[in-house]
Amino acid sequence: MLKSVRHISGQYSINSVEYFSILGKDLTEKLLKTKVVKNYDKGEVISPGDKTSNYILLIHTGLIKILTYLMDGREFVIDTPTPGSVVGEIDVLRSTRPSFEVHALTSCEVWSLDAKIVRDAIASDPEVSVNLLFYVVQRIKELEDRLVCLTSVSIPSRLANALLRLSSIEGQAGRAISKINISQHELASMLPASREKVNRCLREWERSRIVDLSPGTITITNPRALHEYAIC
């Protein structure tokens, strides 16, 4: 068991995961000892939005999407965290239902960590409470910045940002890849925009040889040109 914990700590150290750096080494290892490994297929619901959460999620492999629904019923993707990211760490600090749902964007492995470990630490250690408060404020500011970006720039800019981000996320060792496995419907929910407008933009870029389209796949053929559309 100790060997397993050391391996985990080395892979997800306090230096590589911001949330763990807030908790510190001892609390991080205690939290990781509670892990329950779960595998999900693309499209499966990882965390619903209809009940309070008792778990913090660590994305081990694959991609997930954090989403909510607009007034007209359309899906709106707030974020697509990278492997190694922690999700739901803010929701477990309150007794209300989560603000967002979590779905599998690809096949993925997710570790569920017992949030009681963190709640107990907050109750007994004022320093942990203060550090987590600053962390939450920072995370909210990042979300605000992302939403402002999504609502203040053109659809081509939003689309370019999304494709470049997905390319970076799916790459190995931080290297971007050119082929992204995603539908136009899923892309539209990330902007947000209608599928028709996304398709129109992608077709124009295909004619300009910036991307190449096939069912369920978008290949970036001219990254430099795509970067010229991206703003934030």
PDB file of C-alpha atoms in Angstrom:
ATOM      1  CA  MET A   1       0.000   0.000   0.000  1.00  0.00           C
ATOM      2  CA  LEU A   2       2.824   2.433   0.901  1.00  0.00           C
ATOM      3  CA  LYS A   3       4.526   1.709  -2.393  1.00  0.00           C
ATOM      4  CA  SER A   4       1.292   2.565  -4.222  1.00  0.00           C
ATOM      5  CA  VAL A   5       0.939   5.843  -2.339  1.00  0.00           C
ATOM      6  CA  ARG A   6       4.521   6.873  -3.101  1.00  0.00           C
ATOM      7  CA  HIS A   7       3.939   6.169  -6.790  1.00  0.00           C
ATOM      8  CA  ILE A   8       0.779   8.255  -6.806  1.00  0.00           C
ATOM      9  CA  SER A   9       2.439  11.101  -4.936  1.00  0.00           C
ATOM     10  CA  GLY A  10       5.278  11.120  -7.436  1.00  0.00           C
ATOM     11  CA  GLN A  11       2.874  11.257 -10.363  1.00  0.00           C
ATOM     12  CA  TYR A  12       0.577  13.890  -8.870  1.00  0.00           C
ATOM     13  CA  SER A  13       2.906  15.810  -6.593  1.00  0.00           C
ATOM     14  CA  ILE A  14       2.205  19.056  -4.781  1.00  0.00           C
ATOM     15  CA  ASN A  15       4.510  20.706  -7.310  1.00  0.00           C
ATOM     16  CA  SER A  16       2.513  19.567 -10.341  1.00  0.00           C
ATOM     17  CA  VAL A  17      -1.078  20.046  -9.126  1.00  0.00           C
ATOM     18  CA  GLU A  18      -1.974  23.476  -7.724  1.00  0.00           C
ATOM     19  CA  TYR A  19      -4.757  22.149  -5.512  1.00  0.00           C
ATOM     20  CA  PHE A  20      -2.383  19.669  -3.889  1.00  0.00           C
ATOM     21  CA  SER A  21       0.153  22.428  -3.269  1.00  0.00           C
ATOM     22  CA  ILE A  22      -2.560  24.188  -1.240  1.00  0.00           C
ATOM     23  CA  LEU A  23      -3.282  21.065   0.805  1.00  0.00           C
ATOM     24  CA  GLY A  24       0.361  20.174   1.403  1.00  0.00           C
ATOM     25  CA  LYS A  25       2.174  16.840   1.155  1.00  0.00           C
ATOM     26  CA  ASP A  26       0.707  15.013   4.163  1.00  0.00           C
ATOM     27  CA  LEU A  27      -2.903  15.963   3.466  1.00  0.00           C
ATOM     28  CA  THR A  28      -2.472  15.214  -0.252  1.00  0.00           C
ATOM     29  CA  GLU A  29      -1.187  11.695   0.427  1.00  0.00           C
ATOM     30  CA  LYS A  30      -3.992  11.120   2.908  1.00  0.00           C
ATOM     31  CA  LEU A  31      -6.521  12.221   0.293  1.00  0.00           C
ATOM     32  CA  LEU A  32      -5.001  10.079  -2.465  1.00  0.00           C
ATOM     33  CA  LYS A  33      -5.171   6.979  -0.258  1.00  0.00           C
ATOM     34  CA  THR A  34      -8.978   7.175  -0.524  1.00  0.00           C
ATOM     35  CA  LYS A  35      -9.008   6.985  -4.330  1.00  0.00           C
ATOM     36  CA  VAL A  36     -11.614   4.889  -6.119  1.00  0.00           C
ATOM     37  CA  VAL A  37     -10.772   4.320  -9.788  1.00  0.00           C
ATOM     38  CA  LYS A  38     -13.646   4.555 -12.256  1.00  0.00           C
ATOM     39  CA  ASN A  39     -13.649   4.280 -16.046  1.00  0.00           C
ATOM     40  CA  TYR A  40     -16.157   6.044 -18.272  1.00  0.00           C
ATOM     41  CA  ASP A  41     -17.074   5.808 -21.940  1.00  0.00           C
ATOM     42  CA  LYS A  42     -17.512   8.901 -24.070  1.00  0.00           C
ATOM     43  CA  GLY A  43     -20.785  10.677 -23.245  1.00  0.00           C
ATOM     44  CA  GLU A  44     -21.285   9.084 -19.818  1.00  0.00           C
ATOM     45  CA  VAL A  45     -22.250  11.296 -16.889  1.00  0.00           C
ATOM     46  CA  ILE A  46     -19.450  11.381 -14.330  1.00  0.00           C
ATOM     47  CA  SER A  47     -21.055  13.773 -11.871  1.00  0.00           C
ATOM     48  CA  PRO A  48     -24.717  14.857 -12.159  1.00  0.00           C
ATOM     49  CA  GLY A  49     -25.893  18.263 -11.070  1.00  0.00           C
ATOM     50  CA  ASP A  50     -28.909  17.107  -9.049  1.00  0.00           C
ATOM     51  CA  LYS A  51     -27.276  16.168  -5.741  1.00  0.00           C
ATOM     52  CA  THR A  52     -24.541  17.350  -3.412  1.00  0.00           C
ATOM     53  CA  SER A  53     -21.084  15.922  -3.991  1.00  0.00           C
ATOM     54  CA  ASN A  54     -18.990  14.021  -1.451  1.00  0.00           C
ATOM     55  CA  TYR A  55     -16.072  13.432  -3.799  1.00  0.00           C
ATOM     56  CA  ILE A  56     -13.284  15.382  -5.435  1.00  0.00           C
ATOM     57  CA  LEU A  57     -12.452  14.104  -8.922  1.00  0.00           C
ATOM     58  CA  LEU A  58      -8.929  13.713 -10.282  1.00  0.00           C
ATOM     59  CA  ILE A  59      -8.759  13.244 -14.065  1.00  0.00           C
ATOM     60  CA  HIS A  60      -6.185  10.499 -14.656  1.00  0.00           C
ATOM     61  CA  THR A  61      -6.575   9.887 -18.394  1.00  0.00           C
ATOM     62  CA  GLY A  62      -8.830  11.141 -21.188  1.00  0.00           C
ATOM     63  CA  LEU A  63     -10.890  14.305 -21.470  1.00  0.00           C
ATOM     64  CA  ILE A  64     -13.963  15.468 -19.599  1.00  0.00           C
ATOM     65  CA  LYS A  65     -16.258  18.438 -19.995  1.00  0.00           C
ATOM     66  CA  ILE A  66     -17.823  20.596 -17.308  1.00  0.00           C
ATOM     67  CA  LEU A  67     -21.163  21.880 -18.520  1.00  0.00           C
ATOM     68  CA  THR A  68     -24.395  23.600 -17.733  1.00  0.00           C
ATOM     69  CA  TYR A  69     -27.541  24.271 -19.774  1.00  0.00           C
ATOM     70  CA  LEU A  70     -28.677  27.565 -21.254  1.00  0.00           C
ATOM     71  CA  MET A  71     -32.221  28.903 -20.944  1.00  0.00           C
ATOM     72  CA  ASP A  72     -33.127  27.443 -24.354  1.00  0.00           C
ATOM     73  CA  GLY A  73     -31.943  23.986 -23.282  1.00  0.00           C
ATOM     74  CA  ARG A  74     -28.673  24.033 -25.199  1.00  0.00           C
ATOM     75  CA  GLU A  75     -25.600  22.519 -23.588  1.00  0.00           C
ATOM     76  CA  PHE A  76     -22.859  25.009 -22.684  1.00  0.00           C
ATOM     77  CA  VAL A  77     -19.390  23.640 -21.920  1.00  0.00           C
ATOM     78  CA  ILE A  78     -17.626  25.719 -19.275  1.00  0.00           C
ATOM     79  CA  ASP A  79     -14.279  23.923 -19.338  1.00  0.00           C
ATOM     80  CA  THR A  80     -12.431  20.862 -20.628  1.00  0.00           C
ATOM     81  CA  PRO A  81      -9.871  20.055 -17.896  1.00  0.00           C
ATOM     82  CA  THR A  82      -6.633  18.282 -18.729  1.00  0.00           C
ATOM     83  CA  PRO A  83      -5.477  14.971 -17.216  1.00  0.00           C
ATOM     84  CA  GLY A  84      -4.068  15.705 -13.787  1.00  0.00           C
ATOM     85  CA  SER A  85      -6.714  18.349 -13.107  1.00  0.00           C
ATOM     86  CA  VAL A  86      -8.892  18.350 -10.004  1.00  0.00           C
ATOM     87  CA  VAL A  87     -12.647  18.873 -10.453  1.00  0.00           C
ATOM     88  CA  GLY A  88     -15.402  19.483  -7.898  1.00  0.00           C
ATOM     89  CA  GLU A  89     -13.029  20.726  -5.222  1.00  0.00           C
ATOM     90  CA  ILE A  90     -15.144  23.855  -4.757  1.00  0.00           C
ATOM     91  CA  ASP A  91     -18.542  22.121  -4.749  1.00  0.00           C
ATOM     92  CA  VAL A  92     -17.580  19.903  -1.804  1.00  0.00           C
ATOM     93  CA  LEU A  93     -17.045  23.001   0.347  1.00  0.00           C
ATOM     94  CA  ARG A  94     -20.757  23.802   0.335  1.00  0.00           C
ATOM     95  CA  SER A  95     -23.935  21.877   1.046  1.00  0.00           C
ATOM     96  CA  THR A  96     -25.811  23.009  -2.083  1.00  0.00           C
ATOM     97  CA  ARG A  97     -26.042  21.121  -5.361  1.00  0.00           C
ATOM     98  CA  PRO A  98     -23.108  21.469  -7.788  1.00  0.00           C
ATOM     99  CA  SER A  99     -23.257  24.376 -10.237  1.00  0.00           C
ATOM    100  CA  PHE A 100     -22.261  22.184 -13.190  1.00  0.00           C
ATOM    101  CA  GLU A 101     -22.412  18.625 -14.500  1.00  0.00           C
ATOM    102  CA  VAL A 102     -19.355  16.587 -15.490  1.00  0.00           C
ATOM    103  CA  HIS A 103     -19.469  14.325 -18.577  1.00  0.00           C
ATOM    104  CA  ALA A 104     -16.858  12.206 -20.341  1.00  0.00           C
ATOM    105  CA  LEU A 105     -15.723  13.905 -23.539  1.00  0.00           C
ATOM    106  CA  THR A 106     -13.652  10.829 -24.435  1.00  0.00           C
ATOM    107  CA  SER A 107     -13.086   7.478 -22.770  1.00  0.00           C
ATOM    108  CA  CYS A 108     -11.413   8.370 -19.510  1.00  0.00           C
ATOM    109  CA  GLU A 109     -10.233   7.189 -16.119  1.00  0.00           C
ATOM    110  CA  VAL A 110     -11.291   9.282 -13.140  1.00  0.00           C
ATOM    111  CA  TRP A 111     -10.250   8.935  -9.520  1.00  0.00           C
ATOM    112  CA  SER A 112     -12.844   9.761  -6.856  1.00  0.00           C
ATOM    113  CA  LEU A 113     -11.263  11.137  -3.681  1.00  0.00           C
ATOM    114  CA  ASP A 114     -13.125  11.331  -0.360  1.00  0.00           C
ATOM    115  CA  ALA A 115     -13.905  15.013   0.282  1.00  0.00           C
ATOM    116  CA  LYS A 116     -14.366  14.343   4.010  1.00  0.00           C
ATOM    117  CA  ILE A 117     -10.578  14.431   4.322  1.00  0.00           C
ATOM    118  CA  VAL A 118     -10.548  18.051   3.158  1.00  0.00           C
ATOM    119  CA  ARG A 119     -13.610  19.052   5.187  1.00  0.00           C
ATOM    120  CA  ASP A 120     -12.047  17.663   8.365  1.00  0.00           C
ATOM    121  CA  ALA A 121      -8.807  19.527   7.638  1.00  0.00           C
ATOM    122  CA  ILE A 122     -10.700  22.797   7.176  1.00  0.00           C
ATOM    123  CA  ALA A 123     -12.450  22.306  10.513  1.00  0.00           C
ATOM    124  CA  SER A 124      -9.192  21.628  12.373  1.00  0.00           C
ATOM    125  CA  ASP A 125      -6.578  23.751  10.574  1.00  0.00           C
ATOM    126  CA  PRO A 126      -7.166  27.499  10.008  1.00  0.00           C
ATOM    127  CA  GLU A 127      -4.176  27.689   7.652  1.00  0.00           C
ATOM    128  CA  VAL A 128      -5.769  25.170   5.285  1.00  0.00           C
ATOM    129  CA  SER A 129      -9.005  27.181   5.396  1.00  0.00           C
ATOM    130  CA  VAL A 130      -7.252  30.428   4.470  1.00  0.00           C
ATOM    131  CA  ASN A 131      -5.221  28.807   1.688  1.00  0.00           C
ATOM    132  CA  LEU A 132      -8.336  27.203   0.201  1.00  0.00           C
ATOM    133  CA  LEU A 133     -10.173  30.532   0.366  1.00  0.00           C
ATOM    134  CA  PHE A 134      -7.502  32.190  -1.773  1.00  0.00           C
ATOM    135  CA  TYR A 135      -7.542  29.186  -4.128  1.00  0.00           C
ATOM    136  CA  VAL A 136     -11.324  29.429  -4.592  1.00  0.00           C
ATOM    137  CA  VAL A 137     -11.116  33.165  -5.314  1.00  0.00           C
ATOM    138  CA  GLN A 138      -8.476  32.511  -7.952  1.00  0.00           C
ATOM    139  CA  ARG A 139     -10.518  29.739  -9.580  1.00  0.00           C
ATOM    140  CA  ILE A 140     -13.611  31.964  -9.723  1.00  0.00           C
ATOM    141  CA  LYS A 141     -11.545  34.753 -11.324  1.00  0.00           C
ATOM    142  CA  GLU A 142     -10.270  32.299 -13.976  1.00  0.00           C
ATOM    143  CA  LEU A 143     -13.847  31.224 -14.716  1.00  0.00           C
ATOM    144  CA  GLU A 144     -14.982  34.840 -15.005  1.00  0.00           C
ATOM    145  CA  ASP A 145     -12.145  35.591 -17.430  1.00  0.00           C
ATOM    146  CA  ARG A 146     -13.054  32.563 -19.535  1.00  0.00           C
ATOM    147  CA  LEU A 147     -16.736  33.533 -19.707  1.00  0.00           C
ATOM    148  CA  VAL A 148     -15.885  37.130 -20.638  1.00  0.00           C
ATOM    149  CA  CYS A 149     -13.657  35.838 -23.419  1.00  0.00           C
ATOM    150  CA  LEU A 150     -16.368  33.512 -24.704  1.00  0.00           C
ATOM    151  CA  THR A 151     -18.979  36.260 -24.871  1.00  0.00           C
ATOM    152  CA  SER A 152     -16.863  39.162 -26.141  1.00  0.00           C
ATOM    153  CA  VAL A 153     -15.075  37.764 -29.201  1.00  0.00           C
ATOM    154  CA  SER A 154     -16.275  36.562 -32.590  1.00  0.00           C
ATOM    155  CA  ILE A 155     -17.275  32.974 -33.323  1.00  0.00           C
ATOM    156  CA  PRO A 156     -14.161  32.341 -35.484  1.00  0.00           C
ATOM    157  CA  SER A 157     -11.972  33.503 -32.579  1.00  0.00           C
ATOM    158  CA  ARG A 158     -13.869  31.338 -30.081  1.00  0.00           C
ATOM    159  CA  LEU A 159     -13.649  28.373 -32.420  1.00  0.00           C
ATOM    160  CA  ALA A 160      -9.920  28.833 -32.994  1.00  0.00           C
ATOM    161  CA  ASN A 161      -9.358  29.104 -29.233  1.00  0.00           C
ATOM    162  CA  ALA A 162     -11.310  25.887 -28.632  1.00  0.00           C
ATOM    163  CA  LEU A 163      -9.492  23.901 -31.330  1.00  0.00           C
ATOM    164  CA  LEU A 164      -6.059  25.032 -30.173  1.00  0.00           C
ATOM    165  CA  ARG A 165      -6.924  24.230 -26.557  1.00  0.00           C
ATOM    166  CA  LEU A 166      -8.206  20.761 -27.467  1.00  0.00           C
ATOM    167  CA  SER A 167      -5.129  20.175 -29.599  1.00  0.00           C
ATOM    168  CA  SER A 168      -2.926  21.015 -26.626  1.00  0.00           C
ATOM    169  CA  ILE A 169      -4.969  18.885 -24.210  1.00  0.00           C
ATOM    170  CA  GLU A 170      -4.940  15.777 -26.391  1.00  0.00           C
ATOM    171  CA  GLY A 171      -1.221  16.055 -27.183  1.00  0.00           C
ATOM    172  CA  GLN A 172       1.392  13.997 -25.436  1.00  0.00           C
ATOM    173  CA  ALA A 173       3.916  15.582 -23.055  1.00  0.00           C
ATOM    174  CA  GLY A 174       2.550  19.043 -23.762  1.00  0.00           C
ATOM    175  CA  ARG A 175       2.949  18.763 -27.529  1.00  0.00           C
ATOM    176  CA  ALA A 176       0.008  19.814 -29.628  1.00  0.00           C
ATOM    177  CA  ILE A 177      -1.477  17.336 -32.082  1.00  0.00           C
ATOM    178  CA  SER A 178      -3.214  18.075 -35.361  1.00  0.00           C
ATOM    179  CA  LYS A 179      -6.064  15.545 -35.238  1.00  0.00           C
ATOM    180  CA  ILE A 180      -8.932  16.196 -32.804  1.00  0.00           C
ATOM    181  CA  ASN A 181     -11.722  13.677 -32.293  1.00  0.00           C
ATOM    182  CA  ILE A 182     -14.780  15.810 -31.639  1.00  0.00           C
ATOM    183  CA  SER A 183     -18.146  16.457 -33.261  1.00  0.00           C
ATOM    184  CA  GLN A 184     -19.297  19.852 -34.473  1.00  0.00           C
ATOM    185  CA  HIS A 185     -22.175  19.665 -32.010  1.00  0.00           C
ATOM    186  CA  GLU A 186     -19.721  19.281 -29.126  1.00  0.00           C
ATOM    187  CA  LEU A 187     -17.628  22.164 -30.456  1.00  0.00           C
ATOM    188  CA  ALA A 188     -20.699  24.384 -30.717  1.00  0.00           C
ATOM    189  CA  SER A 189     -21.518  23.757 -27.044  1.00  0.00           C
ATOM    190  CA  MET A 190     -18.073  25.015 -26.048  1.00  0.00           C
ATOM    191  CA  LEU A 191     -18.417  28.435 -27.673  1.00  0.00           C
ATOM    192  CA  PRO A 192     -21.502  28.641 -27.304  1.00  0.00           C
ATOM    193  CA  ALA A 193     -22.848  28.952 -30.847  1.00  0.00           C
ATOM    194  CA  SER A 194     -25.206  27.145 -33.188  1.00  0.00           C
ATOM    195  CA  ARG A 195     -23.911  24.080 -34.993  1.00  0.00           C
ATOM    196  CA  GLU A 196     -24.771  25.762 -38.307  1.00  0.00           C
ATOM    197  CA  LYS A 197     -22.465  28.713 -37.593  1.00  0.00           C
ATOM    198  CA  VAL A 198     -19.666  26.404 -36.487  1.00  0.00           C
ATOM    199  CA  ASN A 199     -20.068  24.306 -39.627  1.00  0.00           C
ATOM    200  CA  ARG A 200     -20.019  27.418 -41.833  1.00  0.00           C
ATOM    201  CA  CYS A 201     -16.790  28.618 -40.247  1.00  0.00           C
ATOM    202  CA  LEU A 202     -15.113  25.215 -40.445  1.00  0.00           C
ATOM    203  CA  ARG A 203     -16.085  24.823 -44.109  1.00  0.00           C
ATOM    204  CA  GLU A 204     -14.537  28.196 -44.868  1.00  0.00           C
ATOM    205  CA  TRP A 205     -11.351  27.172 -43.087  1.00  0.00           C
ATOM    206  CA  GLU A 206     -11.348  23.880 -44.973  1.00  0.00           C
ATOM    207  CA  ARG A 207     -11.481  25.760 -48.270  1.00  0.00           C
ATOM    208  CA  SER A 208      -8.566  27.887 -47.026  1.00  0.00           C
ATOM    209  CA  ARG A 209      -6.682  24.694 -46.051  1.00  0.00           C
ATOM    210  CA  ILE A 210      -6.545  25.614 -42.380  1.00  0.00           C
ATOM    211  CA  VAL A 211      -8.394  22.476 -41.294  1.00  0.00           C
ATOM    212  CA  ASP A 212      -9.497  19.205 -42.823  1.00  0.00           C
ATOM    213  CA  LEU A 213     -12.913  17.776 -41.888  1.00  0.00           C
ATOM    214  CA  SER A 214     -14.168  14.231 -41.613  1.00  0.00           C
ATOM    215  CA  PRO A 215     -17.040  12.730 -39.552  1.00  0.00           C
ATOM    216  CA  GLY A 216     -16.228  13.180 -35.863  1.00  0.00           C
ATOM    217  CA  THR A 217     -12.716  14.464 -36.591  1.00  0.00           C
ATOM    218  CA  ILE A 218     -11.114  17.831 -37.271  1.00  0.00           C
ATOM    219  CA  THR A 219      -7.505  17.951 -38.421  1.00  0.00           C
ATOM    220  CA  ILE A 220      -5.560  21.209 -38.086  1.00  0.00           C
ATOM    221  CA  THR A 221      -3.483  21.536 -41.255  1.00  0.00           C
ATOM    222  CA  ASN A 222      -2.275  25.117 -40.765  1.00  0.00           C
ATOM    223  CA  PRO A 223      -1.761  25.869 -37.039  1.00  0.00           C
ATOM    224  CA  ARG A 224      -0.146  29.240 -37.734  1.00  0.00           C
ATOM    225  CA  ALA A 225      -3.206  30.469 -39.621  1.00  0.00           C
ATOM    226  CA  LEU A 226      -5.474  29.191 -36.841  1.00  0.00           C
ATOM    227  CA  HIS A 227      -3.435  31.071 -34.221  1.00  0.00           C
ATOM    228  CA  GLU A 228      -4.113  34.293 -36.134  1.00  0.00           C
ATOM    229  CA  TYR A 229      -7.839  33.886 -35.396  1.00  0.00           C
ATOM    230  CA  ALA A 230      -7.331  33.131 -31.694  1.00  0.00           C
ATOM    231  CA  ILE A 231      -7.496  35.991 -29.210  1.00  0.00           C
ATOM    232  CA  CYS A 232      -7.746  34.600 -25.666  1.00  0.00           C
TER     233      CYS A 232
END
